[in-house]
């Protein structure tokens, strides 16, 4: 299993490295799905490569999908689904394997939410963990094209990030070439409205802040 992963990673990293060498303006990144207890294996698997940045995300909790049907929110009460999702996300943040948290409140995918107060408490606990770990948060336009119809994360979540000095990245989360950069301007406008003036740029896992272009 590990060897097969390495073969795939070798091929991917090789292609990106070659494109970089030809002068194309791209970064070597990877979205890493978090599963509790796999941190050491994951760190070992990723260590040999010259990543610019690593994104962390949670797409499955207890074997149930977050953004596929039927998923976690369809199997357990919505408050319980949200609690479990954010618990795994906090573990992902604390694993210190990743630089950025991708689509941080993916659990809103199906537009099913607990009461505002409960949502707020989960956001606070999560953003506290993010701030303490020094991880960035991705402002993603992908949700605009999903059942949720909204940017990730919620405004209240991003405001908490701003208050704690958590840096951000911007993303379209394209799964095909035509969608690269789609609606990133909306993600940037949203971040600006919340009070962000810079975006994080990565080189070999070193981050710096640059003004929105
Ligand atoms: Zn994802």
PDB file of C-alpha atoms in Angstrom, residues 16 29 57 64 82 90 117 130 150 158 163 209:
ATOM      1  CA  UNK A  16       5.174  19.330 -10.974  1.00  0.00           C
ATOM      2  CA  UNK A  29       1.083  21.006  -2.892  1.00  0.00           C
ATOM      3  CA  UNK A  57      -8.842  18.125   5.403  1.00  0.00           C
ATOM      4  CA  UNK A  64     -18.958   8.116   6.917  1.00  0.00           C
ATOM      5  CA  UNK A  82     -20.968  18.542  13.603  1.00  0.00           C
ATOM      6  CA  UNK A  90      -9.018  19.748  15.639  1.00  0.00           C
ATOM      7  CA  UNK A 117     -25.144  28.736  19.642  1.00  0.00           C
ATOM      8  CA  UNK A 130      -5.960  26.481  14.768  1.00  0.00           C
ATOM      9  CA  UNK A 150     -21.676  29.325   0.315  1.00  0.00           C
ATOM     10  CA  UNK A 158     -13.401  33.686   9.577  1.00  0.00           C
ATOM     11  CA  UNK A 163      -9.334  38.039  15.828  1.00  0.00           C
ATOM     12  CA  UNK A 209       2.209  37.389   3.659  1.00  0.00           C
TER      13      UNK A 209
END
